[in-house]
Short mmCIF file of C-alpha atoms in Angstrom, two decimals:
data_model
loop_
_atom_site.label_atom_id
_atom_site.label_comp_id
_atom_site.label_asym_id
_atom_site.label_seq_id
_atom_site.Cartn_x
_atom_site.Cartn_y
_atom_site.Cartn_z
CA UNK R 1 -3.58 8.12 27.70
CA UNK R 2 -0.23 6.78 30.05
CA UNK R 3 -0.25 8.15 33.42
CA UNK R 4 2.93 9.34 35.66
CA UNK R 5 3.90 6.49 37.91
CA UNK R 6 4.14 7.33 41.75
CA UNK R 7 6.85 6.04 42.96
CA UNK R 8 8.74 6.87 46.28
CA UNK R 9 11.60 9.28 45.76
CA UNK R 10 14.36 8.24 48.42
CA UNK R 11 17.32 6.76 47.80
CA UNK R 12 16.50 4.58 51.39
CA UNK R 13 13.89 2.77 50.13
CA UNK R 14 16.29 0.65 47.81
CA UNK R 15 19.48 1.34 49.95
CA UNK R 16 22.99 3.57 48.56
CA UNK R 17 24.55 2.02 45.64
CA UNK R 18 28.13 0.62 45.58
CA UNK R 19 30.49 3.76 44.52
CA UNK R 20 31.31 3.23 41.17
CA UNK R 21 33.42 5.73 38.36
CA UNK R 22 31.51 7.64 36.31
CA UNK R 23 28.32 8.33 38.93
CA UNK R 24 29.32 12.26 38.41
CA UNK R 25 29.07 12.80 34.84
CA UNK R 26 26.87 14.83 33.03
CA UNK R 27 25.41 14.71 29.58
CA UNK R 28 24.38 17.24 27.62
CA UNK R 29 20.40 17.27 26.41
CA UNK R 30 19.70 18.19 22.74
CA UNK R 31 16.78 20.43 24.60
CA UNK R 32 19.19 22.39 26.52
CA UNK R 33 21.14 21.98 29.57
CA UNK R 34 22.78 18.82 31.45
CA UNK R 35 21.90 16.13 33.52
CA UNK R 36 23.54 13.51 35.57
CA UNK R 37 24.00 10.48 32.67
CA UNK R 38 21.78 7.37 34.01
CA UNK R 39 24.18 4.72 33.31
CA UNK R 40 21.04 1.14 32.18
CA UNK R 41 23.26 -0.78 30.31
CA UNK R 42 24.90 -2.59 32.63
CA UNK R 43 24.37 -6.13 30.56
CA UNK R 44 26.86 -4.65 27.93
CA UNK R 45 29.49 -3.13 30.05
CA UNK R 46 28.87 -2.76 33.56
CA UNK R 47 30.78 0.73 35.49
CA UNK R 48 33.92 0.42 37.16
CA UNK R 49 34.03 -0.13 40.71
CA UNK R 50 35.76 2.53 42.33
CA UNK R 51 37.89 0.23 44.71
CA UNK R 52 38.45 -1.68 41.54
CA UNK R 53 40.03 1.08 40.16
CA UNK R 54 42.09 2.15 43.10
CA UNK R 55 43.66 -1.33 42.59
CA UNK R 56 44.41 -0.76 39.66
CA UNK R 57 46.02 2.14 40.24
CA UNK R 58 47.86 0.99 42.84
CA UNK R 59 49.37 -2.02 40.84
CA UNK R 60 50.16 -0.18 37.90
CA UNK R 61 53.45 1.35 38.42
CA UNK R 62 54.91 -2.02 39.30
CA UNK R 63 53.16 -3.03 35.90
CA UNK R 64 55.66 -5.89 34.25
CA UNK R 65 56.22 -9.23 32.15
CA UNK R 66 54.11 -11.89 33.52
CA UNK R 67 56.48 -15.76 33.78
CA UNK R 68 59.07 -14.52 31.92
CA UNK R 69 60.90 -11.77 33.46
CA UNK R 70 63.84 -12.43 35.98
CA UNK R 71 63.85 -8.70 37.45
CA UNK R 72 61.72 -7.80 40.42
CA UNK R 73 58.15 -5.94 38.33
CA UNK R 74 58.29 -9.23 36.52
CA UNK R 75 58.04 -11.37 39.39
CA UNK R 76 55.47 -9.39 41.13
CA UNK R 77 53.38 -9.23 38.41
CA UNK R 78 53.78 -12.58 37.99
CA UNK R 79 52.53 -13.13 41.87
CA UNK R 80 49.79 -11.08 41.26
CA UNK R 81 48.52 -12.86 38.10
CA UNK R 82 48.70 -16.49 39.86
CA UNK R 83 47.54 -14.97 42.99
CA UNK R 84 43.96 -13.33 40.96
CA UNK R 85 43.95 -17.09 39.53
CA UNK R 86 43.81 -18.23 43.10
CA UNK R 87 40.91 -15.32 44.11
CA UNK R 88 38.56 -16.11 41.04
CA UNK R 89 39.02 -20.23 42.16
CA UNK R 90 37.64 -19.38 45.50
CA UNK R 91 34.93 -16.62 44.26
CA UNK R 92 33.43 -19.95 41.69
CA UNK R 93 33.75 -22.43 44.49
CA UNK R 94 36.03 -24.57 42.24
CA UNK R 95 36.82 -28.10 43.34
CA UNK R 96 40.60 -29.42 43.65
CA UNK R 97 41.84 -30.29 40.61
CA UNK R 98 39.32 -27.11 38.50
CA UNK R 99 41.56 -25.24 36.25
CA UNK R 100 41.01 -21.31 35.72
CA UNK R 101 42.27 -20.22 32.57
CA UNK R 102 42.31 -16.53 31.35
CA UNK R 103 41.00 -15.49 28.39
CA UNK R 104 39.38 -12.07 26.60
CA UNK R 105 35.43 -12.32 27.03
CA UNK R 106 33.36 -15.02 27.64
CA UNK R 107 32.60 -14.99 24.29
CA UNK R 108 36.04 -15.91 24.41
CA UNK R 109 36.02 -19.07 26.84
CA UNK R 110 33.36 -20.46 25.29
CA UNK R 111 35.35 -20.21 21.43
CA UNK R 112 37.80 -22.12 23.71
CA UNK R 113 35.55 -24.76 25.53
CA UNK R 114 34.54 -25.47 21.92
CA UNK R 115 37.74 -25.82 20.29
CA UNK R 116 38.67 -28.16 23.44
CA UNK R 117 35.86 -30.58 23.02
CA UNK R 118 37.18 -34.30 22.46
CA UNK R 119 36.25 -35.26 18.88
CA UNK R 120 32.85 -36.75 18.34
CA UNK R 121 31.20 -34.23 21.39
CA UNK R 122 27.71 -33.64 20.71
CA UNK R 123 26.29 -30.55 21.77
CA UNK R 124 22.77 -29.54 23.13
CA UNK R 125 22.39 -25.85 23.22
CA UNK R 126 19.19 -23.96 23.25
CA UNK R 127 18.00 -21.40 20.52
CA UNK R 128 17.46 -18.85 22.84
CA UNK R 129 21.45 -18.28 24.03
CA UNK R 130 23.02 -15.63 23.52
CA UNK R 131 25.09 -15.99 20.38
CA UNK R 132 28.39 -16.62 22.27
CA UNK R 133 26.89 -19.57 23.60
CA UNK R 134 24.92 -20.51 20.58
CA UNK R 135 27.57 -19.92 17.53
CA UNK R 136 31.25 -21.32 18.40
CA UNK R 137 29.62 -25.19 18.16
CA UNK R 138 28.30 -24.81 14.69
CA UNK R 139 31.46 -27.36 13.37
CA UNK R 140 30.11 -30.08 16.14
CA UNK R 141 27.55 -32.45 16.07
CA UNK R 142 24.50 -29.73 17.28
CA UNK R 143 21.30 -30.05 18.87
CA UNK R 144 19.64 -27.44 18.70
CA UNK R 145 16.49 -27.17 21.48
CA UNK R 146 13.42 -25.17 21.20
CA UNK R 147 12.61 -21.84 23.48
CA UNK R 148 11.09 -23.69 26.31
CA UNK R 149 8.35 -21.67 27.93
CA UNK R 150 8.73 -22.28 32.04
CA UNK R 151 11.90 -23.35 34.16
CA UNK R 152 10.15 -26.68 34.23
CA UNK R 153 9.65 -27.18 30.30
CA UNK R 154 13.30 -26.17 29.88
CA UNK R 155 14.67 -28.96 32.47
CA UNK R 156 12.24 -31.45 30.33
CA UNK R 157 13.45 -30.40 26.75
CA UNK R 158 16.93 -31.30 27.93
CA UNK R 159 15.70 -34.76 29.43
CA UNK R 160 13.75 -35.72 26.34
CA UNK R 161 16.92 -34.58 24.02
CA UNK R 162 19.08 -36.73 25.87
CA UNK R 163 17.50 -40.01 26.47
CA UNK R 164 18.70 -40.29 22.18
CA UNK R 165 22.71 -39.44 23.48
CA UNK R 166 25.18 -42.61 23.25
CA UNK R 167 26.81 -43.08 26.18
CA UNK R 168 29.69 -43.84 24.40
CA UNK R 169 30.70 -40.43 22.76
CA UNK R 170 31.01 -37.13 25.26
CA UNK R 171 28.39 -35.05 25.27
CA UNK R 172 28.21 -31.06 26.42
CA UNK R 173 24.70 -29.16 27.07
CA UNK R 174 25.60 -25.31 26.86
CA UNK R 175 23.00 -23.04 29.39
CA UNK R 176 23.02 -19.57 30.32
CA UNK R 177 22.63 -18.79 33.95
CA UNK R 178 20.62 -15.38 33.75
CA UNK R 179 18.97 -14.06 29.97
CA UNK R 180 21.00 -11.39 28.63
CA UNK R 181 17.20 -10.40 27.25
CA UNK R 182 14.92 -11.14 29.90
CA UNK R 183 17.25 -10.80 32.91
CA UNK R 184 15.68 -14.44 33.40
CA UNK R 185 17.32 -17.07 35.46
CA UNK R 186 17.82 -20.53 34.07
CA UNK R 187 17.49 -24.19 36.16
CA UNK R 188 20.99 -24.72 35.99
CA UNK R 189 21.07 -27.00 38.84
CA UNK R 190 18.36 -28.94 37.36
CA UNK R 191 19.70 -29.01 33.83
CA UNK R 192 22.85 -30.35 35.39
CA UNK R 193 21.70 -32.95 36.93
CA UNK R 194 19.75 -34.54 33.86
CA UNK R 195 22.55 -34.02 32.14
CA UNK R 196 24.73 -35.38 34.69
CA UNK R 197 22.49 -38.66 34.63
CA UNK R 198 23.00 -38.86 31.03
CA UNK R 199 26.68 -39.05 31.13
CA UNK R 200 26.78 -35.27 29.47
CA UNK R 201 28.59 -32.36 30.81
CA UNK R 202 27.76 -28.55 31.10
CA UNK R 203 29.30 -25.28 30.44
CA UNK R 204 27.68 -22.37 32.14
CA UNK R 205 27.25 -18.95 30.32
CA UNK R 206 27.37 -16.50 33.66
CA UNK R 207 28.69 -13.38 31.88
CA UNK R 208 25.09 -12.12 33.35
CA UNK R 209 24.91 -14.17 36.65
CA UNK R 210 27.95 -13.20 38.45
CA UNK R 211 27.39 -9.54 38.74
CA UNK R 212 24.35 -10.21 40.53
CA UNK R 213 24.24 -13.63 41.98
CA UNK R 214 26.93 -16.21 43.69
CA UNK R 215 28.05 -18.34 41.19
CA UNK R 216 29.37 -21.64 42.85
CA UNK R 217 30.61 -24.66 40.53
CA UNK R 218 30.47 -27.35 43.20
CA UNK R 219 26.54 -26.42 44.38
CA UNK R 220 25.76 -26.46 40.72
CA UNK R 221 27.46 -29.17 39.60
CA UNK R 222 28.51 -27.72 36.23
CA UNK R 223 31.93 -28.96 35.21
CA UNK R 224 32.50 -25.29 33.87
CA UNK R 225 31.95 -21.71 33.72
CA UNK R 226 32.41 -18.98 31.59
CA UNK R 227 32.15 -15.32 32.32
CA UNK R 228 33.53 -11.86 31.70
CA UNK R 229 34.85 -8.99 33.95
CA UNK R 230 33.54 -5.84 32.18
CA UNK R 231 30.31 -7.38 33.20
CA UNK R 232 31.03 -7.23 37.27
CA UNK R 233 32.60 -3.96 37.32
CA UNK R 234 36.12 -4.58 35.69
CA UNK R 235 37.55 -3.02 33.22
CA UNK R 236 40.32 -4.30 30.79
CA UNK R 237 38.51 -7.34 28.32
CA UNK R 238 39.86 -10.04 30.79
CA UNK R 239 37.46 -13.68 31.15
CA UNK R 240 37.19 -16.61 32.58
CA UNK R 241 37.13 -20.34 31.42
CA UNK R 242 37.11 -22.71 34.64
CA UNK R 243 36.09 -25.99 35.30
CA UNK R 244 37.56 -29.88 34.76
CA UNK R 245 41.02 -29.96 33.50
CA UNK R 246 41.10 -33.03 31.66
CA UNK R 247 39.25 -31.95 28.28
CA UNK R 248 41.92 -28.84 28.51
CA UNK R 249 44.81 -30.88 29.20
CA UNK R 250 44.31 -33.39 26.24
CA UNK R 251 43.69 -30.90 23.56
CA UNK R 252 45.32 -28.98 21.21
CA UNK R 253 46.37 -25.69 22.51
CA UNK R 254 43.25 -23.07 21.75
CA UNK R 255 46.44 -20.66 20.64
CA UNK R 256 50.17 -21.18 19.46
CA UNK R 257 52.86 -19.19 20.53
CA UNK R 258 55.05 -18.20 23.49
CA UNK R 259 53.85 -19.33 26.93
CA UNK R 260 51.72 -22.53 25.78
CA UNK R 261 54.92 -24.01 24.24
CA UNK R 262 56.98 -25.78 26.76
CA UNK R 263 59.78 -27.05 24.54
CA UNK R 264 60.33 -25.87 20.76
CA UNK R 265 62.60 -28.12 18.58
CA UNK R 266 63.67 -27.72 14.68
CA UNK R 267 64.67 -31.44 13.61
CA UNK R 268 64.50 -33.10 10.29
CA UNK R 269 61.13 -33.45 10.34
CA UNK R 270 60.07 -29.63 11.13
CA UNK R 271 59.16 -28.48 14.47
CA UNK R 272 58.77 -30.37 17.21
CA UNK R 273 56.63 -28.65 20.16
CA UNK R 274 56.31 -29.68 23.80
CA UNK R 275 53.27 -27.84 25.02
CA UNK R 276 52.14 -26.85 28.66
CA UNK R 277 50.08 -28.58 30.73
CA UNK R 278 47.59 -26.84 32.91
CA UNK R 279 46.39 -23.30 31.75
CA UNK R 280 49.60 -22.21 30.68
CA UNK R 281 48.30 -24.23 28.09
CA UNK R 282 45.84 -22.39 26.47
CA UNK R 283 47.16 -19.11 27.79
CA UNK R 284 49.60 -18.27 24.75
CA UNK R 285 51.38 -14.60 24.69
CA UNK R 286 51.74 -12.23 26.88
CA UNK R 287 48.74 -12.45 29.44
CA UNK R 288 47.10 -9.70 30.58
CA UNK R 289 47.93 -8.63 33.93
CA UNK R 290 46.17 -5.39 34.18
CA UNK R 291 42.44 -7.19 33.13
CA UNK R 292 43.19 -10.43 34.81
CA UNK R 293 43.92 -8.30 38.37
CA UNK R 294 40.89 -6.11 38.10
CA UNK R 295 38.57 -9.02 37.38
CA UNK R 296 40.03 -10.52 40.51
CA UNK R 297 39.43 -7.12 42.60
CA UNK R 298 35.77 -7.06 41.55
CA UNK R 299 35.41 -10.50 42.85
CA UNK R 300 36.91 -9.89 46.15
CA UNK R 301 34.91 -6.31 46.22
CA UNK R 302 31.33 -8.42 45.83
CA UNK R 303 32.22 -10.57 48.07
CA UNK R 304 33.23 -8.17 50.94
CA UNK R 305 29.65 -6.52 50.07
CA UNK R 306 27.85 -9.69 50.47
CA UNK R 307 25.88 -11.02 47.39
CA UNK R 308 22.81 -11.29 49.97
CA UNK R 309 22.97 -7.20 50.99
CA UNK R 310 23.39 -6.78 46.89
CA UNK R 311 20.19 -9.00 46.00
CA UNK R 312 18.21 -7.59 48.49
CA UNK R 313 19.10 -4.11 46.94
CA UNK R 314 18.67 -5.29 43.49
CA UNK R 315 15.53 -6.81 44.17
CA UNK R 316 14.15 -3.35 45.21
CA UNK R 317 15.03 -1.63 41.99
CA UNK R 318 13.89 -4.69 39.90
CA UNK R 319 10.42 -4.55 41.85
CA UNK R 320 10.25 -0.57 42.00
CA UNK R 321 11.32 -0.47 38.21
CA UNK R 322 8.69 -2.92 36.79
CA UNK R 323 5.76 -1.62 39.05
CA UNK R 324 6.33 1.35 36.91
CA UNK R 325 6.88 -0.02 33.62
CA UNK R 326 3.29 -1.76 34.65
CA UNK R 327 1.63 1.68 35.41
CA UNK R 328 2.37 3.00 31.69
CA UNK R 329 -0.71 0.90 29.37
CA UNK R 330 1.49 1.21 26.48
CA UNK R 331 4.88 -1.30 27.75
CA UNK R 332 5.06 -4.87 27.32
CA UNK R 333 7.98 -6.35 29.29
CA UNK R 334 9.20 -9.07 27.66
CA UNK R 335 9.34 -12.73 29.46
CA UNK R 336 9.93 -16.35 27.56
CA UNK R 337 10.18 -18.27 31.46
CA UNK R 338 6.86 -16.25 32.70
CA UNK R 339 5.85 -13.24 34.51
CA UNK R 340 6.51 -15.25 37.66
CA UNK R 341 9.94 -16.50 36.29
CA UNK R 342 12.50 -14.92 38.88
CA UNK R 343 15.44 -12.60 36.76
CA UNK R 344 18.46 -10.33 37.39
CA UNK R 345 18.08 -6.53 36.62
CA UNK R 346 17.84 -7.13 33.22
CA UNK R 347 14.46 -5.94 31.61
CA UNK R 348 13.58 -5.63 28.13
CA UNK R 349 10.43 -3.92 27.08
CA UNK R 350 8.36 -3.19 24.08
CA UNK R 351 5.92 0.30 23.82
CA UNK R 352 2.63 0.40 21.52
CA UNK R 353 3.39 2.60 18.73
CA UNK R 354 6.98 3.22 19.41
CA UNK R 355 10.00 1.97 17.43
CA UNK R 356 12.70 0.90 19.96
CA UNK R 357 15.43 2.67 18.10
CA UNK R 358 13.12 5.89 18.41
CA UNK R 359 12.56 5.14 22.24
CA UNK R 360 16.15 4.96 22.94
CA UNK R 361 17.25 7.75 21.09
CA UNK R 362 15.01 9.90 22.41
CA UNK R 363 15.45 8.35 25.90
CA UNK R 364 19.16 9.29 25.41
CA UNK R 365 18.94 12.61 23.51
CA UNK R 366 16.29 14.18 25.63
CA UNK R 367 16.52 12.92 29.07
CA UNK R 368 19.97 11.68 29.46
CA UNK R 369 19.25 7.92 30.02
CA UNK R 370 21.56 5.11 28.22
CA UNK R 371 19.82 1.49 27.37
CA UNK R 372 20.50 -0.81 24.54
CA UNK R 373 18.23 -1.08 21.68
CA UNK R 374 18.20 -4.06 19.17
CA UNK R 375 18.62 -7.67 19.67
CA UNK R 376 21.12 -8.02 21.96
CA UNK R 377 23.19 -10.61 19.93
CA UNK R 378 20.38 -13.30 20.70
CA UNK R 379 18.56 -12.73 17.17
CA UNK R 380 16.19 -16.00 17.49
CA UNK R 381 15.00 -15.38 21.68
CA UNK R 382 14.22 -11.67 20.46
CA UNK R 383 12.83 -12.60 17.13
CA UNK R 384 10.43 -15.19 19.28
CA UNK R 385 9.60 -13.34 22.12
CA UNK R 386 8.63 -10.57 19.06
CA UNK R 387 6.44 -12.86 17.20
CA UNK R 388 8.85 -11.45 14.22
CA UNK R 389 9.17 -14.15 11.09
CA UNK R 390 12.67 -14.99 11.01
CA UNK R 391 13.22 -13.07 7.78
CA UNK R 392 11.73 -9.73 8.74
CA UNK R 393 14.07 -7.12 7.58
CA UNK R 394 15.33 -3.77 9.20
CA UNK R 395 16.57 -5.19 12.10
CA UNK R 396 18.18 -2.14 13.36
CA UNK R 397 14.73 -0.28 13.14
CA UNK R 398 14.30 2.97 11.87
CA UNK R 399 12.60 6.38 13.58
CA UNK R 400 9.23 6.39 12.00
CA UNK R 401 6.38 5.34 13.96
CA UNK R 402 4.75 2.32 13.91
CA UNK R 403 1.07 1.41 12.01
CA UNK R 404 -2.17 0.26 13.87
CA UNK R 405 -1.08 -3.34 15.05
CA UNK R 406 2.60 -3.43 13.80
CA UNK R 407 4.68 -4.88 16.38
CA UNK R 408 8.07 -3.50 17.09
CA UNK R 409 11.38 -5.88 15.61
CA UNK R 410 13.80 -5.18 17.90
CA UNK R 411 13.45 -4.23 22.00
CA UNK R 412 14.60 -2.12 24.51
CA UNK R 413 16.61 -2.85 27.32
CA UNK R 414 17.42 -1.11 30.81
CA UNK R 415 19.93 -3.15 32.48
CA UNK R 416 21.36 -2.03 36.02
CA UNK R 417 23.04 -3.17 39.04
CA UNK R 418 25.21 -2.63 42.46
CA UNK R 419 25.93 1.08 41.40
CA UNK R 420 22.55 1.96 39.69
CA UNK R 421 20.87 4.87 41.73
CA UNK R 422 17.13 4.92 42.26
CA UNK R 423 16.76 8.13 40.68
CA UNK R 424 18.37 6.55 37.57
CA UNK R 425 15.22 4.55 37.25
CA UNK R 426 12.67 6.85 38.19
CA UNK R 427 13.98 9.26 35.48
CA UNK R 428 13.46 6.17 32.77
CA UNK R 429 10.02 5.45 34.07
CA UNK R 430 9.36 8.84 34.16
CA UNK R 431 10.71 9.72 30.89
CA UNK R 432 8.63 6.69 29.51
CA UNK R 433 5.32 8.01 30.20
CA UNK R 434 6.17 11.67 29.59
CA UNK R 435 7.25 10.19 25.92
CA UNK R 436 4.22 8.34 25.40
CA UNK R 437 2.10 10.48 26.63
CA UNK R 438 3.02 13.69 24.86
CA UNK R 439 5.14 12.22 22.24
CA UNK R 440 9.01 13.45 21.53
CA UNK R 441 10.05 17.00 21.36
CA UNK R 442 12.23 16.20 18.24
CA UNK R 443 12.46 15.03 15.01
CA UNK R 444 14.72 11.43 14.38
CA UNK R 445 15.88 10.04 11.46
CA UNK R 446 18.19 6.64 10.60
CA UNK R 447 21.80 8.11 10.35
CA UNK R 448 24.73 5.40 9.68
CA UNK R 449 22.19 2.39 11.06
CA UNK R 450 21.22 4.58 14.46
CA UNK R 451 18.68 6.27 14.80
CA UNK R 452 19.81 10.13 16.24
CA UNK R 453 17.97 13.24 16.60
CA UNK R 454 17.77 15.97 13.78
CA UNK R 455 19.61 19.39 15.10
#
């Protein structure tokens, strides 16, 4: 039988939380009533900032044409775009010459790092990236490396793959910073500097680092980074590719149109194209403004906070959050680095008897409490960490409950940050045990691949 974790109940004994949009709403409960929603899904979509939004706000009536417009909105808006290039070059710690170019996602930026590479680029990528970092080098020369299981083992797959590299072709090892699946942080310093030794560059996935950590390109030596704003508390789809400009300046444009081309010319032979140098370059149609400032705004907002206040905060939840997890028999938190491995406020967890699809939905439907089920779009690290055989079907799940010794095929995942109250947690932890202890108070079945409650 699970018993109720005791854990402290004041908000002091993690510290406030950052003010962010959306810490007043309430959700309705299938069981009756409201409750305050507990926003755990920060690695998807992290909340708005509030002073993000009020700068937002504040820019938008002045909203215009970014580099092309003569009249007044244009060339503010144009200031403000160069000038949030100029804040996101400082927030990375970019050297001189480091280009920042906008993009969508970081799924995004690393489509683009990929479609920059010089021809013959070999790749090294582990199997347990995300899929943004693991699918856009699939028409490259690929090495794929094996789930590593310690820090240590990780820098030493990376050596061994290397020592087979020719010097004489570029090479590019692509490494997350934090797991989007175990919160996990990566040796990134390490990794870089094997690969470094090798002659072999390195892109940095830190679409989950930067929200939580300070993310600085010189101390790591990676030649570039990738990341996303809706992950630190900006809203819009605005990312971030940034890092050596000379693979970005030789290639092909990653997009044709207005604002790459420089010089357009129909002669005998067809077009003729000019194209930008710089990240005009790869920054074709209209950019947006709106995304690219509030990306900038959450930057200078974590910054002002101090990423040491926010770690020491985070830390708390992390440590308050798994104690409980712990205190419940029937959780397994999931770990491919080791229980000791140090990790952002990412936590993924299986429970004895429970299908994860079931968990969440009742998690959501009955106490109010959003986290992501599933496999978080890094199929082979859950599928591994699972002990699932690669062709195990019904990867979505479905609401029944599991046999004696069947093992769950996807995960849950609570996933929080700089606005998460403590009470947010508790309720999870609380609602964990109270679910696995007395079971839940309503019947779920598999409705257009989620798994919802029957009314």
């Amino acid at each position: 039988m699970s018993v109720q974790p005791t854990l402290p109940t004041t908000e002091t004994t993690c510290g406030d939380p950052l003010p962010v949009l959306g810490a007043d709403v309430t959700v309705p409960l299938v069981t009756g009533g409201e409750v305050p929603y507990a926003a755990l899904d920060y690695a998807a979509s992290a909340p708005v900032l509030r002073s993000v939004w009020d700068d937002v706000a504040a820019y938008v009536p002045y909203y215009g044409s970014v580099h092309r417009g003569a009249g007044h909105l244009s060339q503010l808006s144009t200031e403000l775009f160069e000038r949030s290039r100029q804040t996101v070059k400082e927030f990375l710690g970019c050297r001189g010459d480091d280009e920042v170019v906008f993009t969508r996602s970081t799924t995004d930026s690393l489509n683009m790092m990929a479609a920059t590479l010089p021809a013959g680029t070999r790749v090294y990528v582990f199997e347990t990236e995300h899929h943004a970092g693991l699918l856009p080098w699939r028409d490259h020369e690929l090495t794929l490396l094996p789930a590593p299981g310690s820090r240590q083992e990780a820098v030493e797959a990376v050596a061994e793959a290397l020592t087979g590299h020719d010097p004489l072709l570029p090479g590019l090892v692509c490494v997350t910073g934090a797991s989007n699946v175990t919160g996990e942080l990566w040796p990134v310093a390490e990794i870089t500097e094997v690969a470094h030794a090798a002659g072999v560059r390195v892109v940095l996935d830190a679409a989950q680092l930067v929200p939580h950590r300070p993310v600085d390109i010189g101390a790591l030596g990676v030649d570039y980074v990738a990341f996303s704003g809706h992950k630190m508390y900006a809203p819009f789809g605005a990312g971030v590719l940034a890092g050596r400009p000379d693979w970005l300046r030789e290639a092909e444009p990653y997009l044709w149109g207005g604002g790459a081309s420089r010089r357009v010319v129909h002669g005998a032979d067809g077009l003729s194209v000019d194209w930008q140098q710089g990240a005009a370059r790869h920054e074709a149609g209209s950019p947006n403004v709106v995304g690219v400032h509030a990306l900038a705004s959450a930057c200078r907002a974590l910054r002002k906070e101090g990423f040491e206040s926010l770690m020491a905060r985070e830390e708390a939840l992390l440590q308050r959050t798994l104690a409980g997890l712990a205190a419940i028999p029937q959780v397994e938190v999931l770990s491919l680095l080791g229980r000791s491995a140090a990790r952002v406020a990412v936590v993924s967890f299986v429970v004895d008897g429970w299908n994860s699809s079931h968990l969440a939905a009742a998690l959501s439907a009955e106490h109010g409490i959003g986290v992501r089920d599933g496999m978080f779009c890094a199929h082979p690290l859950v599928r591994g960490l699972l002990g699932n055989a690669p062709d195990r079907p019904d990867e979505c799940g479905a609401p029944q409950p599991l046999g004696p010794g069947e093992r769950p095929v996807n995960a849950v995942r609570a996933s929080f940050g700089a606005g998460t109250p403590v009470e947010h947690l508790d309720r999870m932890v609380a609602a964990i045990a109270q679910l696995t202890r007395d079971g839940a108070r309503l019947t779920y079945r598999t409705e257009a691949g989620r798994c919802v409650p029957v009314r």
